[in-house]
PDB file of C-alpha atoms in Angstrom:
ATOM      1  CA  MET U 150      -6.916  -1.930   3.681  1.00  0.00           C
ATOM      2  CA  GLU U 151      -4.575   1.262   4.066  1.00  0.00           C
ATOM      3  CA  ILE U 152      -0.913   0.374   2.683  1.00  0.00           C
ATOM      4  CA  LYS U 153       2.529   2.364   3.837  1.00  0.00           C
ATOM      5  CA  ILE U 154       5.166   2.664   1.414  1.00  0.00           C
ATOM      6  CA  GLY U 155       8.415   3.128   3.075  1.00  0.00           C
ATOM      7  CA  ILE U 156      10.973   4.766   0.418  1.00  0.00           C
ATOM      8  CA  GLN U 157      15.397   4.417   1.335  1.00  0.00           C
ATOM      9  CA  ASN U 158      16.715   7.371   2.086  1.00  0.00           C
ATOM     10  CA  ILE U 159      13.495   9.465   1.976  1.00  0.00           C
ATOM     11  CA  GLY U 160      11.925  10.604   5.537  1.00  0.00           C
ATOM     12  CA  ARG U 161       8.038  10.485   4.479  1.00  0.00           C
ATOM     13  CA  GLU U 162       6.287   7.737   3.740  1.00  0.00           C
ATOM     14  CA  ILE U 163       3.707   7.025   0.842  1.00  0.00           C
ATOM     15  CA  VAL U 164      -0.183   6.292   2.390  1.00  0.00           C
ATOM     16  CA  LEU U 165      -2.397   5.214   0.666  1.00  0.00           C
ATOM     17  CA  GLU U 166      -6.156   3.361   0.755  1.00  0.00           C
ATOM     18  CA  SER U 167      -6.924   0.261  -1.425  1.00  0.00           C
ATOM     19  CA  ALA U 168      -9.489  -2.161  -2.115  1.00  0.00           C
ATOM     20  CA  GLN U 169      -6.581  -5.032  -3.356  1.00  0.00           C
ATOM     21  CA  ASP U 170      -6.288  -8.068  -1.424  1.00  0.00           C
ATOM     22  CA  ALA U 171      -3.251  -8.159   1.182  1.00  0.00           C
ATOM     23  CA  ASP U 172      -2.275 -11.184  -0.454  1.00  0.00           C
ATOM     24  CA  ALA U 173      -2.242  -9.624  -3.815  1.00  0.00           C
ATOM     25  CA  VAL U 174      -0.466  -6.997  -2.546  1.00  0.00           C
ATOM     26  CA  ALA U 175       2.202  -9.388  -0.797  1.00  0.00           C
ATOM     27  CA  THR U 176       2.735 -10.590  -4.040  1.00  0.00           C
ATOM     28  CA  VAL U 177       3.472  -7.483  -5.939  1.00  0.00           C
ATOM     29  CA  VAL U 178       5.294  -6.661  -3.389  1.00  0.00           C
ATOM     30  CA  GLU U 179       7.593  -9.812  -3.141  1.00  0.00           C
ATOM     31  CA  GLU U 180       7.970  -9.656  -6.819  1.00  0.00           C
ATOM     32  CA  ALA U 181       8.873  -5.766  -7.343  1.00  0.00           C
ATOM     33  CA  ILE U 182      11.698  -6.363  -4.208  1.00  0.00           C
ATOM     34  CA  THR U 183      13.111 -10.046  -6.117  1.00  0.00           C
ATOM     35  CA  LYS U 184      13.100  -8.967  -9.828  1.00  0.00           C
ATOM     36  CA  GLY U 185      14.046  -4.876  -9.086  1.00  0.00           C
ATOM     37  CA  SER U 186      11.058  -3.854 -11.157  1.00  0.00           C
ATOM     38  CA  GLU U 187       8.177  -1.039 -10.398  1.00  0.00           C
ATOM     39  CA  LEU U 188       5.913  -1.425  -7.861  1.00  0.00           C
ATOM     40  CA  ARG U 189       2.173  -0.374  -8.641  1.00  0.00           C
ATOM     41  CA  LEU U 190      -0.314  -0.107  -6.783  1.00  0.00           C
ATOM     42  CA  LYS U 191      -4.152   1.306  -7.115  1.00  0.00           C
ATOM     43  CA  ASP U 192      -5.645   3.365  -4.622  1.00  0.00           C
ATOM     44  CA  ASP U 193      -9.369   3.641  -3.869  1.00  0.00           C
ATOM     45  CA  LYS U 194      -9.812   6.754  -5.972  1.00  0.00           C
ATOM     46  CA  GLY U 195      -8.137   5.124  -9.216  1.00  0.00           C
ATOM     47  CA  ARG U 196      -5.056   6.745  -8.721  1.00  0.00           C
ATOM     48  CA  ILE U 197      -1.724   4.530  -9.841  1.00  0.00           C
ATOM     49  CA  ILE U 198       1.586   4.863  -7.442  1.00  0.00           C
ATOM     50  CA  ILE U 199       4.702   3.302  -8.827  1.00  0.00           C
ATOM     51  CA  VAL U 200       7.727   2.747  -7.256  1.00  0.00           C
ATOM     52  CA  PRO U 201      11.216   1.383  -8.150  1.00  0.00           C
ATOM     53  CA  GLY U 202      11.505  -2.063  -6.436  1.00  0.00           C
ATOM     54  CA  ASN U 203      14.995  -1.349  -5.530  1.00  0.00           C
ATOM     55  CA  ALA U 204      14.251   1.462  -3.651  1.00  0.00           C
ATOM     56  CA  LEU U 205      11.722   0.266  -1.410  1.00  0.00           C
ATOM     57  CA  GLY U 206      12.633   0.703   2.866  1.00  0.00           C
ATOM     58  CA  TYR U 207       9.559  -1.065   3.893  1.00  0.00           C
ATOM     59  CA  VAL U 208       6.319  -1.771   2.841  1.00  0.00           C
ATOM     60  CA  GLU U 209       3.189  -2.257   6.187  1.00  0.00           C
ATOM     61  CA  ILE U 210       0.214  -3.825   4.768  1.00  0.00           C
ATOM     62  CA  GLY U 211      -2.718  -3.307   7.048  1.00  0.00           C
ATOM     63  CA  ALA U 212      -5.385  -5.601   8.211  1.00  0.00           C
ATOM     64  CA  GLU U 213      -8.512  -5.322   5.926  1.00  0.00           C
ATOM     65  CA  GLU U 214     -11.549  -4.681   7.921  1.00  0.00           C
ATOM     66  CA  ALA U 215     -14.677  -3.452   7.629  1.00  0.00           C
ATOM     67  CA  ARG U 216     -16.198  -0.203   7.524  1.00  0.00           C
ATOM     68  CA  LYS U 217     -17.594   1.214  10.543  1.00  0.00           C
ATOM     69  CA  VAL U 218     -21.345   2.850  10.164  1.00  0.00           C
ATOM     70  CA  GLY U 219     -22.833   5.053  13.038  1.00  0.00           C
ATOM     71  CA  PHE U 220     -22.002   7.240  15.643  1.00  0.00           C
ATOM     72  CA  GLY U 221     -20.997   4.836  18.394  1.00  0.00           C
ATOM     73  CA  GLN U 222     -17.845   3.023  18.889  1.00  0.00           C
ATOM     74  CA  PHE U 223     -18.108  -0.789  19.536  1.00  0.00           C
TER      75      PHE U 223
END
């Protein structure tokens, strides 16, 4: 799933692909915002993204979709 993170006073957003469940990501984001702790997410390549919770502008969590295989679009 695609996750977009907007940071306050920064024009560029962080975009990553993650295999984490949408509900799990939402829980971690909520905790980071309410406690002011850091937001830690792991992407598909095993990299860890850390953002201070008090610097978050928004987090957009994409829908979980199965990857399409083939040449045609259905």
